[in-house]
mmCIF file of N, CA and C in Angstrom:
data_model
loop_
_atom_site.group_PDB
_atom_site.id
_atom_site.type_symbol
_atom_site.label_atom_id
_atom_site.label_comp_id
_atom_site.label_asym_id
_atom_site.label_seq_id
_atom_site.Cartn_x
_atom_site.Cartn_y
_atom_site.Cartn_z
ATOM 1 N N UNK O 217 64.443 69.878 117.803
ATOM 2 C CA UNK O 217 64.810 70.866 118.773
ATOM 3 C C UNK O 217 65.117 72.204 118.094
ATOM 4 N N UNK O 218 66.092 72.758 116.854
ATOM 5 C CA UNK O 218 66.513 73.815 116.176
ATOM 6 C C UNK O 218 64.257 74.155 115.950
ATOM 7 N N UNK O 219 63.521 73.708 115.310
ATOM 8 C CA UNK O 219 62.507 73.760 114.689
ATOM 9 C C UNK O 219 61.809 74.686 115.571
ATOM 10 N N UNK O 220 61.434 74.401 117.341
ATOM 11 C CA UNK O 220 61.151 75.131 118.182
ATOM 12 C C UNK O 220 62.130 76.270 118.253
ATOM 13 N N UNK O 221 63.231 75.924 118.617
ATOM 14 C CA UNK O 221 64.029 77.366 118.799
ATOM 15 C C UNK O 221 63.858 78.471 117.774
ATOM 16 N N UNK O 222 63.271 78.086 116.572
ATOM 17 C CA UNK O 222 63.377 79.344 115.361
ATOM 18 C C UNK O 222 61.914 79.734 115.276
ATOM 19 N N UNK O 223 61.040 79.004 116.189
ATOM 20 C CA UNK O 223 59.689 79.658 116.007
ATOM 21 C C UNK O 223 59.435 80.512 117.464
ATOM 22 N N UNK O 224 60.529 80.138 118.479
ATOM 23 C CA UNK O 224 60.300 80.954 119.411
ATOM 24 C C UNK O 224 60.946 82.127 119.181
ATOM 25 N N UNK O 225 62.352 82.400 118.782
ATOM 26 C CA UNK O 225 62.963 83.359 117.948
ATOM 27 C C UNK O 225 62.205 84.270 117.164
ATOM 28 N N UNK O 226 61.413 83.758 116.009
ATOM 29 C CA UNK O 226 60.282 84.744 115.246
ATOM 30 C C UNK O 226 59.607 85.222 116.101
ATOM 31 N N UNK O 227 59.215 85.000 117.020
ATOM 32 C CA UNK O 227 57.809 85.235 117.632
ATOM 33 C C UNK O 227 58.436 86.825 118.415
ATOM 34 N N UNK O 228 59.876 86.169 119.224
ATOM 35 C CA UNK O 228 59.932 87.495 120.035
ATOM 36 C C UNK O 228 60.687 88.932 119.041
ATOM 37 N N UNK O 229 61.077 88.792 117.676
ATOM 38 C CA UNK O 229 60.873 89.908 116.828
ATOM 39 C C UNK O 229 60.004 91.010 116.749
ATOM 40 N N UNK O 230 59.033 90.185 116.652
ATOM 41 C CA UNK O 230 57.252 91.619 116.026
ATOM 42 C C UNK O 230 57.004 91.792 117.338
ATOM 43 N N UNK O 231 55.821 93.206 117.289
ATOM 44 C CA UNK O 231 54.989 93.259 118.335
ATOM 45 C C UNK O 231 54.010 93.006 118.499
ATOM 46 N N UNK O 232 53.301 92.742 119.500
ATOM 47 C CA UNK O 232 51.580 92.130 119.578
ATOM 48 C C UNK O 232 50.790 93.197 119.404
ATOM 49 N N UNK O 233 49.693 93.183 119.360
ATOM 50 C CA UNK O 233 48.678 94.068 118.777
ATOM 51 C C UNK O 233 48.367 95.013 120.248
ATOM 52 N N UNK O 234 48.299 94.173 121.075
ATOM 53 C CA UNK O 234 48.672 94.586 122.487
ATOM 54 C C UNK O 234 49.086 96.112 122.782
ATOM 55 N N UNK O 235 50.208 95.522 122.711
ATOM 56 C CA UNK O 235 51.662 96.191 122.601
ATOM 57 C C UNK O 235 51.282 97.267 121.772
ATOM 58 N N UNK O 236 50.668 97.441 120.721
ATOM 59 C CA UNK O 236 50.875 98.603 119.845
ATOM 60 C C UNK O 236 49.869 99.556 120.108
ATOM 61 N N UNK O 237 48.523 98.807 120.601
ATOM 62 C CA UNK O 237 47.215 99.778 121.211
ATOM 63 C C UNK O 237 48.008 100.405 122.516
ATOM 64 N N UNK O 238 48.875 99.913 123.168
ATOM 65 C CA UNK O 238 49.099 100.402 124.824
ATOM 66 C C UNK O 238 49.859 101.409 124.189
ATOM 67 N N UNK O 239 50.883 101.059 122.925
ATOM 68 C CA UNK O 239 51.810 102.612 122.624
ATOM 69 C C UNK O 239 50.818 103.748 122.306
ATOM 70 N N UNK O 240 49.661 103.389 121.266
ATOM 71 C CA UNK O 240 49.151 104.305 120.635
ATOM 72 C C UNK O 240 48.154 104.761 121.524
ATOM 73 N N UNK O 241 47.643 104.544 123.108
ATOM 74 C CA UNK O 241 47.403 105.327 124.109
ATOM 75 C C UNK O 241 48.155 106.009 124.808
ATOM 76 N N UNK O 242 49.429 105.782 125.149
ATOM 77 C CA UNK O 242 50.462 106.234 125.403
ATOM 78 C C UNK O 242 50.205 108.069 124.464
ATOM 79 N N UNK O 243 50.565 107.360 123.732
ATOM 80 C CA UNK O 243 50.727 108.832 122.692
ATOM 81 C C UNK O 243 50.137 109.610 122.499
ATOM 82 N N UNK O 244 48.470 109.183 122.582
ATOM 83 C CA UNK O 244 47.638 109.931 122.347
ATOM 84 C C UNK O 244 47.093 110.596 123.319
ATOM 85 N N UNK O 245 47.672 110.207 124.971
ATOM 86 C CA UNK O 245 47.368 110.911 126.180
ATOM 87 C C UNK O 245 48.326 112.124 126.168
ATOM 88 N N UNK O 246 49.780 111.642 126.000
ATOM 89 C CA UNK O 246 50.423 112.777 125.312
ATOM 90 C C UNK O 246 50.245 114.164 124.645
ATOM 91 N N UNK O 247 49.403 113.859 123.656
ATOM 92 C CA UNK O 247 49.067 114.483 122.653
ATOM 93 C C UNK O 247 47.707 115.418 123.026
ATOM 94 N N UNK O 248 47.223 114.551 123.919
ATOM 95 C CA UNK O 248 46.067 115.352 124.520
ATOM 96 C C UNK O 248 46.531 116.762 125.702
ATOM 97 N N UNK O 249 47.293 115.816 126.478
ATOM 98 C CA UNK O 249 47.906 117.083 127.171
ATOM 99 C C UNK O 249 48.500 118.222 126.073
ATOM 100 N N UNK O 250 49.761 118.160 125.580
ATOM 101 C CA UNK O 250 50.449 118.745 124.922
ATOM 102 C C UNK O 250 49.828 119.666 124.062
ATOM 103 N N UNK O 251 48.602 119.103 123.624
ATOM 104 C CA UNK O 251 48.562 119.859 122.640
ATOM 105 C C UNK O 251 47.171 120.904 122.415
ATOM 106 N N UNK O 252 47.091 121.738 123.729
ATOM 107 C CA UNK O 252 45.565 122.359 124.427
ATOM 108 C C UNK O 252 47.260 123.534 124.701
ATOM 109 N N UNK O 253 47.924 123.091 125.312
ATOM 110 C CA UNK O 253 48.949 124.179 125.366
ATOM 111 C C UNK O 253 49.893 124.758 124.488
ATOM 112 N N UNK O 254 49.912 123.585 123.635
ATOM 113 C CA UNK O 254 50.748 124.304 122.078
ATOM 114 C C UNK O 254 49.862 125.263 121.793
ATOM 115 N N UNK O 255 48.416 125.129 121.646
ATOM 116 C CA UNK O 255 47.860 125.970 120.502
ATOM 117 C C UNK O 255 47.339 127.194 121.305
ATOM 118 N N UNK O 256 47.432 127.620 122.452
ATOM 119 C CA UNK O 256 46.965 128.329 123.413
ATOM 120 C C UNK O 256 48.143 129.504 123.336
ATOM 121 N N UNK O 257 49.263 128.906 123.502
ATOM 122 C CA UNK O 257 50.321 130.022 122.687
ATOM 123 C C UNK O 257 50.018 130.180 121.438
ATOM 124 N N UNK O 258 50.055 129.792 120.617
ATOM 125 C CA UNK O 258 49.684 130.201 119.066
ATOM 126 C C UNK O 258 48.571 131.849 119.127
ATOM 127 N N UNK O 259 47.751 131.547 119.867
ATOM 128 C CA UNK O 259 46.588 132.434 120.079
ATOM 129 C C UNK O 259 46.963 133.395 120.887
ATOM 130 N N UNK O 260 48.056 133.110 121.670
ATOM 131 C CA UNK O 260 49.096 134.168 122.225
ATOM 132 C C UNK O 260 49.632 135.272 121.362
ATOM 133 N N UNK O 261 50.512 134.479 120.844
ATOM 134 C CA UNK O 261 51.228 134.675 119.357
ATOM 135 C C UNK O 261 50.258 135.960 118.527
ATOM 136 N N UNK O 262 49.223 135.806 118.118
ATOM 137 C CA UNK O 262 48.564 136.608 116.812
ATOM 138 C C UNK O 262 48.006 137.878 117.840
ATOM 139 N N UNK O 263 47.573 137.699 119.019
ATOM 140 C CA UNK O 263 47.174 139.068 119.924
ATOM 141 C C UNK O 263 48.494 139.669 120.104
ATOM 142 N N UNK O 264 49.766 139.517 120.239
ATOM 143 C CA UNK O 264 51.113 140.034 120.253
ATOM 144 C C UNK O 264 51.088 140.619 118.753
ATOM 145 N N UNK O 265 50.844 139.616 117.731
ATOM 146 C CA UNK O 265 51.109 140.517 116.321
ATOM 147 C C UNK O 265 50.216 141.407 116.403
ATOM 148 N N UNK O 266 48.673 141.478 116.892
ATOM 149 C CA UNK O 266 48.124 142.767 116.805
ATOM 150 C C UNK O 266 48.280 143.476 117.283
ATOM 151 N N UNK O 267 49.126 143.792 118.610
ATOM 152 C CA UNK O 267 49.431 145.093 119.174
ATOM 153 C C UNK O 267 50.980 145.410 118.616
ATOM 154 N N UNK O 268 51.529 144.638 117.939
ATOM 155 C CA UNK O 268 52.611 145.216 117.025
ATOM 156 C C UNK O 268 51.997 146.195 116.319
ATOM 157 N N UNK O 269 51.601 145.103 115.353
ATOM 158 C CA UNK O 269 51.065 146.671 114.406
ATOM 159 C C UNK O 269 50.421 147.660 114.515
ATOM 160 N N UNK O 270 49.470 147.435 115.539
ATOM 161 C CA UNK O 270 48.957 148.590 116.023
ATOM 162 C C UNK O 270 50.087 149.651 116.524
ATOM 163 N N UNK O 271 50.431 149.218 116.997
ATOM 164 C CA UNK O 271 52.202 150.263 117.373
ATOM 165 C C UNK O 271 53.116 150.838 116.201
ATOM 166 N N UNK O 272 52.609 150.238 115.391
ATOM 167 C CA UNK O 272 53.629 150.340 113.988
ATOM 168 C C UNK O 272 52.679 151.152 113.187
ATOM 169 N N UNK O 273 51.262 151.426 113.379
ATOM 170 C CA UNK O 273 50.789 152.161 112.321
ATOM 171 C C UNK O 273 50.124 153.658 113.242
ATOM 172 N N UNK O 274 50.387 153.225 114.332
ATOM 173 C CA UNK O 274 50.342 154.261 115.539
ATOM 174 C C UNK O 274 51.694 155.505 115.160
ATOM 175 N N UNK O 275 52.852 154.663 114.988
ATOM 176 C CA UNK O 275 53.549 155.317 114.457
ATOM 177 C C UNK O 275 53.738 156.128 113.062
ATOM 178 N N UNK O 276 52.610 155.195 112.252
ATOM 179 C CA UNK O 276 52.901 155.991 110.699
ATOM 180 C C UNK O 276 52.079 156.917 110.828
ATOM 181 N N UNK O 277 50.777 156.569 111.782
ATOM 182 C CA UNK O 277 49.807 157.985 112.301
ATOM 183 C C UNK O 277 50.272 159.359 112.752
ATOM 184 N N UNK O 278 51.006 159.170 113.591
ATOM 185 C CA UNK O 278 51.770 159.973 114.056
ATOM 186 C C UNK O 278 52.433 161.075 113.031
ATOM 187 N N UNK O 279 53.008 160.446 112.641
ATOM 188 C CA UNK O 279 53.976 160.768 111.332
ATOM 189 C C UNK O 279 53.442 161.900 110.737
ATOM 190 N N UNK O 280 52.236 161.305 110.148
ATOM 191 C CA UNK O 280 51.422 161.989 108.938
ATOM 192 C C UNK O 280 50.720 163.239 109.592
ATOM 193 N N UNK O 281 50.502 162.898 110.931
ATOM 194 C CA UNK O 281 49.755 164.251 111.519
ATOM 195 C C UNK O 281 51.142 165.336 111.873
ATOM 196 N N UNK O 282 52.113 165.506 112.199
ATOM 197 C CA UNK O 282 53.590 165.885 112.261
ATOM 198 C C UNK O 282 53.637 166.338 110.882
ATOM 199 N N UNK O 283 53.438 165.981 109.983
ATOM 200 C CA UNK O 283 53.464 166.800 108.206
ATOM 201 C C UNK O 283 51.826 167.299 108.297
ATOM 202 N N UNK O 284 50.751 166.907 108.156
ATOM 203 C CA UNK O 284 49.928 167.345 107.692
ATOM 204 C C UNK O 284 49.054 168.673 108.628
ATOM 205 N N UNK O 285 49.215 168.129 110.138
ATOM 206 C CA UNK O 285 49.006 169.244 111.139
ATOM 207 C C UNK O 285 47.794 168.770 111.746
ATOM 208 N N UNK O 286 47.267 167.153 111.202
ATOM 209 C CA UNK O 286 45.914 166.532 111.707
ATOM 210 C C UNK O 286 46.197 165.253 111.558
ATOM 211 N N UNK O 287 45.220 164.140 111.996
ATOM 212 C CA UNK O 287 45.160 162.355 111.494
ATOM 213 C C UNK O 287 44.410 162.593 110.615
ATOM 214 N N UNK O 288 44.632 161.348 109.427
ATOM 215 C CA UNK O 288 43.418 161.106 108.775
ATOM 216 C C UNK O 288 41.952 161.215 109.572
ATOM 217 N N UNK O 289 41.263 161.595 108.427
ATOM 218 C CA UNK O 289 39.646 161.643 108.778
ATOM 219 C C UNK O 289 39.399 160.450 108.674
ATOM 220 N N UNK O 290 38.425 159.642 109.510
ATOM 221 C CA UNK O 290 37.571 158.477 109.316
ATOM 222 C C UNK O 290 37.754 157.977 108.050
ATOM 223 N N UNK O 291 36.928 159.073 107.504
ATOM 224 C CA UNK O 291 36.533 158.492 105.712
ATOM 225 C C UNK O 291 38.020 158.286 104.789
ATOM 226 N N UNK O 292 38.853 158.812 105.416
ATOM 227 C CA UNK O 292 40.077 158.615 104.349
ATOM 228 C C UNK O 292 40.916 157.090 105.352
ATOM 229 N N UNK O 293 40.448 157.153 106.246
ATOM 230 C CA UNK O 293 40.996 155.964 107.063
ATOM 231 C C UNK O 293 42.673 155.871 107.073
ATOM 232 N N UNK O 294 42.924 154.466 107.166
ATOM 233 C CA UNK O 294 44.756 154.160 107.296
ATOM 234 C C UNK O 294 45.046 154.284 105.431
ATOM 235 N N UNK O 295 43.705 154.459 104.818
ATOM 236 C CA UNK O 295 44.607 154.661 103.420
ATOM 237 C C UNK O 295 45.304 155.921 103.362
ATOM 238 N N UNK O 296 44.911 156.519 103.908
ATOM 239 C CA UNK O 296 45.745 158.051 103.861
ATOM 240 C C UNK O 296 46.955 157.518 104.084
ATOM 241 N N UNK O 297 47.491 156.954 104.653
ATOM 242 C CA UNK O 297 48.963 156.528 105.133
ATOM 243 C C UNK O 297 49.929 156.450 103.973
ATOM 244 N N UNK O 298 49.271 155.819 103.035
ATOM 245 C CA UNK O 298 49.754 154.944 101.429
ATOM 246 C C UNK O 298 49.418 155.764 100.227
ATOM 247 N N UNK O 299 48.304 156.369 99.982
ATOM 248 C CA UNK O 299 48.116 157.311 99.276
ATOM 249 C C UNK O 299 47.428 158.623 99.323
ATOM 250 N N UNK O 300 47.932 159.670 98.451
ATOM 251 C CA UNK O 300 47.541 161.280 99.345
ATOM 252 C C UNK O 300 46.076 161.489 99.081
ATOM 253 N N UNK O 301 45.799 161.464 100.193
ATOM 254 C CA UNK O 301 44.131 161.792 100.134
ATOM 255 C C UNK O 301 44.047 162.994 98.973
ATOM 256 N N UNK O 302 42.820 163.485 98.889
ATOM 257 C CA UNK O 302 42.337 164.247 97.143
ATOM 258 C C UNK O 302 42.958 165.780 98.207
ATOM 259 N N UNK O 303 42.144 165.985 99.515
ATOM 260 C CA UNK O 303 42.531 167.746 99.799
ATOM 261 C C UNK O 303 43.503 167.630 100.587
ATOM 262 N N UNK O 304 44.741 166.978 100.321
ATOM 263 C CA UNK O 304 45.257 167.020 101.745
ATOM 264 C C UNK O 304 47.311 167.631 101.049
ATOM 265 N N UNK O 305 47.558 169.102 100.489
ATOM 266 C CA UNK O 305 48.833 169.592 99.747
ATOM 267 C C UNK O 305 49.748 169.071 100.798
ATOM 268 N N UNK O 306 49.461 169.452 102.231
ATOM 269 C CA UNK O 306 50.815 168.941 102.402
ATOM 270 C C UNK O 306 51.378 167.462 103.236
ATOM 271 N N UNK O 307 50.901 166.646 102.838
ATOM 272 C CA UNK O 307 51.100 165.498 102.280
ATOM 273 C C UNK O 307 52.403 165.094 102.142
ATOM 274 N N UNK O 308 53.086 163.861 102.530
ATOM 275 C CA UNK O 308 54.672 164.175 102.146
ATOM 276 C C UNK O 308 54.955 162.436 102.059
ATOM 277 N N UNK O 309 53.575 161.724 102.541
ATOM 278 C CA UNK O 309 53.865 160.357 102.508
ATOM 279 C C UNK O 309 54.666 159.719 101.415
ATOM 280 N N UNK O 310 54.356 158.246 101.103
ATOM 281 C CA UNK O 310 53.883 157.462 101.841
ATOM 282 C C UNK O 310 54.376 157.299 103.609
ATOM 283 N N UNK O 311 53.469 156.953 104.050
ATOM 284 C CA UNK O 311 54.156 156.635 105.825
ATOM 285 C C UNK O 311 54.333 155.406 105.630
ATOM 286 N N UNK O 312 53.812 154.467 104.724
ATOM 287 C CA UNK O 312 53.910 153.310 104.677
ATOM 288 C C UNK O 312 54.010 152.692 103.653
ATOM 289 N N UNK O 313 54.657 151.431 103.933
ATOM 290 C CA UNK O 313 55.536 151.222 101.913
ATOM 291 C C UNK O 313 54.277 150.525 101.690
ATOM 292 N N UNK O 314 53.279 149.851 102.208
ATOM 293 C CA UNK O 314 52.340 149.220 101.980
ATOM 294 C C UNK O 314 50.766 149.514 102.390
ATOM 295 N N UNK O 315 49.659 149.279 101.716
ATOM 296 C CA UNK O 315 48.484 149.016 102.186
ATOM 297 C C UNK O 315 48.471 148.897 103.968
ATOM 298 N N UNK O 316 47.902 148.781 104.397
ATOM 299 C CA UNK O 316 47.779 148.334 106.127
ATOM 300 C C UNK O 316 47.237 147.079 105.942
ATOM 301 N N UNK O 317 48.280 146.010 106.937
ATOM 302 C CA UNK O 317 47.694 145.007 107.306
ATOM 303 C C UNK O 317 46.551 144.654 107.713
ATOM 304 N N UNK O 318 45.679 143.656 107.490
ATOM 305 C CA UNK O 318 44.834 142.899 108.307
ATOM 306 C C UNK O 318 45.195 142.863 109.362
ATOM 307 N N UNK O 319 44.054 142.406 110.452
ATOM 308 C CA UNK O 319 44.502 142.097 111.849
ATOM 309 C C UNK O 319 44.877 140.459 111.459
ATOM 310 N N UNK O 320 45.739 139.992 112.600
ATOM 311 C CA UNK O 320 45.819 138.209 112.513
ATOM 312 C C UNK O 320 44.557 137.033 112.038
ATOM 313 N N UNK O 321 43.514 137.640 112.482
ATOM 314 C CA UNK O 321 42.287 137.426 112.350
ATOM 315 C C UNK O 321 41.905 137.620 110.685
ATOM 316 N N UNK O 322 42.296 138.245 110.019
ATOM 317 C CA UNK O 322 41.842 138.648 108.750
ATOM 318 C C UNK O 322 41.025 139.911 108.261
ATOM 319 N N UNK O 323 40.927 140.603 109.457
ATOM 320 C CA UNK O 323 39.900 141.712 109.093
ATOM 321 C C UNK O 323 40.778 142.789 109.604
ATOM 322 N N UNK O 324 40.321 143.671 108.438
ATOM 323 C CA UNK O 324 40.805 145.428 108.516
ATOM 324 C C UNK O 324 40.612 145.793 110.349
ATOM 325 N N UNK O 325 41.563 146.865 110.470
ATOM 326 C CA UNK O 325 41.865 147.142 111.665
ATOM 327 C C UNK O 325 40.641 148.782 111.533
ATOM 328 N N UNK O 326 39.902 148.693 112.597
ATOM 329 C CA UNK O 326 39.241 149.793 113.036
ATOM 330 C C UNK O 326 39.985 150.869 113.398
ATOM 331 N N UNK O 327 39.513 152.204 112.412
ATOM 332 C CA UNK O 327 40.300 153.636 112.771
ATOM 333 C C UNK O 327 39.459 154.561 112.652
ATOM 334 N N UNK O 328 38.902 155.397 113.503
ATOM 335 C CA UNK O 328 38.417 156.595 114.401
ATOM 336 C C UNK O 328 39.067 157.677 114.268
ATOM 337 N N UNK O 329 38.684 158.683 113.902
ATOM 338 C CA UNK O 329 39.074 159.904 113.975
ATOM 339 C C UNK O 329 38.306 161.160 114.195
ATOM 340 N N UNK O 330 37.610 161.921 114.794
ATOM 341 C CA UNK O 330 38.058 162.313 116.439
ATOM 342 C C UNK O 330 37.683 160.511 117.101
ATOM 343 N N UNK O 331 38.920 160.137 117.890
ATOM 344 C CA UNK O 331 38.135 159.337 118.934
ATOM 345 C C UNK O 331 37.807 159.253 120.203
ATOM 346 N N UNK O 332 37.223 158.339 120.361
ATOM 347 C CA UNK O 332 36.116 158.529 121.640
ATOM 348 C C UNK O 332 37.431 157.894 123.093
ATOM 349 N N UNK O 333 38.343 157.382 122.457
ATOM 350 C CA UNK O 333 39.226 156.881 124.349
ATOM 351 C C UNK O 333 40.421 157.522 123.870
ATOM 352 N N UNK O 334 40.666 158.139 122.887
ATOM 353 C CA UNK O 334 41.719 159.027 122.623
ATOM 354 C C UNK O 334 41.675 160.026 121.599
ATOM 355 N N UNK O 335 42.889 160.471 121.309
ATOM 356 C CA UNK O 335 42.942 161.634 119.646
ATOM 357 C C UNK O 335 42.374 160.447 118.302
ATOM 358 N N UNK O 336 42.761 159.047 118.853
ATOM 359 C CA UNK O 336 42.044 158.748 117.495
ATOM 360 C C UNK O 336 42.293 157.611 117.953
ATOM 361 N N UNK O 337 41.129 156.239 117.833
ATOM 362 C CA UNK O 337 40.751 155.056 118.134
ATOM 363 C C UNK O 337 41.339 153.980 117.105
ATOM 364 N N UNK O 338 42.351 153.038 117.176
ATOM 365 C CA UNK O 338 42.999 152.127 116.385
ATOM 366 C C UNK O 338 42.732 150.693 116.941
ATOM 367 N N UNK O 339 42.057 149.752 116.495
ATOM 368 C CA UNK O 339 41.764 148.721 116.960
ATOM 369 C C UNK O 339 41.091 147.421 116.001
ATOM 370 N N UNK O 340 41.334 146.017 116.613
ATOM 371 C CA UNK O 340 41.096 145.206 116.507
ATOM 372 C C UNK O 340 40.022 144.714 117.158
ATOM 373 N N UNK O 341 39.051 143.889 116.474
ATOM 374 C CA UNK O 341 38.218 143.284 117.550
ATOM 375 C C UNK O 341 38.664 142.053 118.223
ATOM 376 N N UNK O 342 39.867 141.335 117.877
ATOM 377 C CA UNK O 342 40.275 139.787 118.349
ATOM 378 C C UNK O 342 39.605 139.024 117.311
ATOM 379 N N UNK O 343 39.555 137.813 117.863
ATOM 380 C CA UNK O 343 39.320 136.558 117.089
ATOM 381 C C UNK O 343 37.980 136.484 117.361
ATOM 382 N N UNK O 344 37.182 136.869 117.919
ATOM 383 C CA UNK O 344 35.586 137.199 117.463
ATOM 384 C C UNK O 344 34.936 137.932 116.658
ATOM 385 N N UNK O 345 35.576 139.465 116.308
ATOM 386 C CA UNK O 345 35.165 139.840 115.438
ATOM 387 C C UNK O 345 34.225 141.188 116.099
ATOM 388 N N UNK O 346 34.304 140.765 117.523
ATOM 389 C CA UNK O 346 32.860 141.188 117.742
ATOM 390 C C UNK O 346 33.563 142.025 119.137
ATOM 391 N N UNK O 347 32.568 143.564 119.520
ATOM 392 C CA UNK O 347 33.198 144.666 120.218
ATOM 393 C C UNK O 347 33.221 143.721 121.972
ATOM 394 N N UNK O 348 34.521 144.398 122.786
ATOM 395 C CA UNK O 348 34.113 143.344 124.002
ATOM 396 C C UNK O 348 35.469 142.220 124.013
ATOM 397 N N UNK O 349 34.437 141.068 124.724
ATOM 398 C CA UNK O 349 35.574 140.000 124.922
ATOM 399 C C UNK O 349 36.079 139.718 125.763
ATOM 400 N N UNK O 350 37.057 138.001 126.003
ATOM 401 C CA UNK O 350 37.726 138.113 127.033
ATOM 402 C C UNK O 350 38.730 137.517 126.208
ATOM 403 N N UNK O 351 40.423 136.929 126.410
ATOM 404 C CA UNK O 351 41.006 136.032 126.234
ATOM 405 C C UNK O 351 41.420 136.729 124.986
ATOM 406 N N UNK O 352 42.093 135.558 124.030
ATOM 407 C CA UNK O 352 41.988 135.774 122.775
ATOM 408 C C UNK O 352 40.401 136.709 121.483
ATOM 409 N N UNK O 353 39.523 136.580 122.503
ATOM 410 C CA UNK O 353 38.472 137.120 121.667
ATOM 411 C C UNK O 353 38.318 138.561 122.159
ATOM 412 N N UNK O 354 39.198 139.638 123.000
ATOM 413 C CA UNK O 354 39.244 140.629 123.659
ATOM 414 C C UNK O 354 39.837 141.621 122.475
ATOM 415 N N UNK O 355 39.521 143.086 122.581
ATOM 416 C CA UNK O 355 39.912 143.969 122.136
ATOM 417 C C UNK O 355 40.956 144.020 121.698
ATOM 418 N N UNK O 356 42.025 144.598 120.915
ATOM 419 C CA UNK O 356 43.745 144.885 121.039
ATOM 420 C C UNK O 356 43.394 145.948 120.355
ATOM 421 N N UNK O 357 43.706 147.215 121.275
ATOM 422 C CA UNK O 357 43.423 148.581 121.191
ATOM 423 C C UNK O 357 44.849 149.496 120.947
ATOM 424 N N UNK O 358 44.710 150.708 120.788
ATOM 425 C CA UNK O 358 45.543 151.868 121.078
ATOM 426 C C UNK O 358 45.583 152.523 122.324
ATOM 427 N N UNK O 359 44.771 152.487 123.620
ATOM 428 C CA UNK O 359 44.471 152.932 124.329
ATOM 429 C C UNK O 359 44.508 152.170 125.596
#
């Protein structure tokens, strides 16, 4: 009699294989929902960092035209910001303690000077790369 009782005892310890496929669907339906909306903010997230900085170097733009009496030219781009272009005496930078960021994306931020939707065109293409867009793959402009 003890001999049965200790093999029915073991038995209800572990779990059945059952049991562990039904958890690990469980979880993974979970995971399916959950996680189309985690990363959908994330992609939220990096179009917010690009219109930061765009705001932040909007501002060092600013700046430099307030001392110099113009924006950088095209060809001298956001480096003008960081170091004094070759003709430019009055000059008073840096506007910026650093190089200019990348966009979130990894690529240099597009800068225009005369521009075409304002005094001067500052932009990202998104996570495509490419002019246009909708969503996360949309513009993040100055304008």
């Amino acid at each position: 009699m003890m001999h049965s009782y200790k093999q029915q005892k073991n038995k209800a310890l572990g779990f059945t294989l059952l049991e562990l496929l039904v958890v690990m669907v469980i979880i993974g339906l979970l995971a399916a929902y959950v996680g189309p909306k985690y990363f959908s903010q994330v992609g939220k997230s990096e179009v917010k960092m690009a219109q930061a900085q765009i705001d932040s170097l909007e501002k060092a733009l600013h700046q430099y035209r307030l001392d110099v009496g113009s924006y950088p030219a095209t060809e001298n781009g956001l480096a003008a910001l960081t170091a004094r272009p070759n003709n430019e005496p009055k000059w008073q930078g840096p506007y910026l303690s650093k190089m200019p960021p990348s966009d979130p994306w990894g690529r240099p931020y597009v800068y225009k000077y005369p521009g075409e939707r304002s005094e001067f065109d500052l932009l990202s293409y998104g996570k495509d790369g490419q002019p246009g867009g909708e969503g996360e793959a949309a513009d993040v402009t100055n304008w």
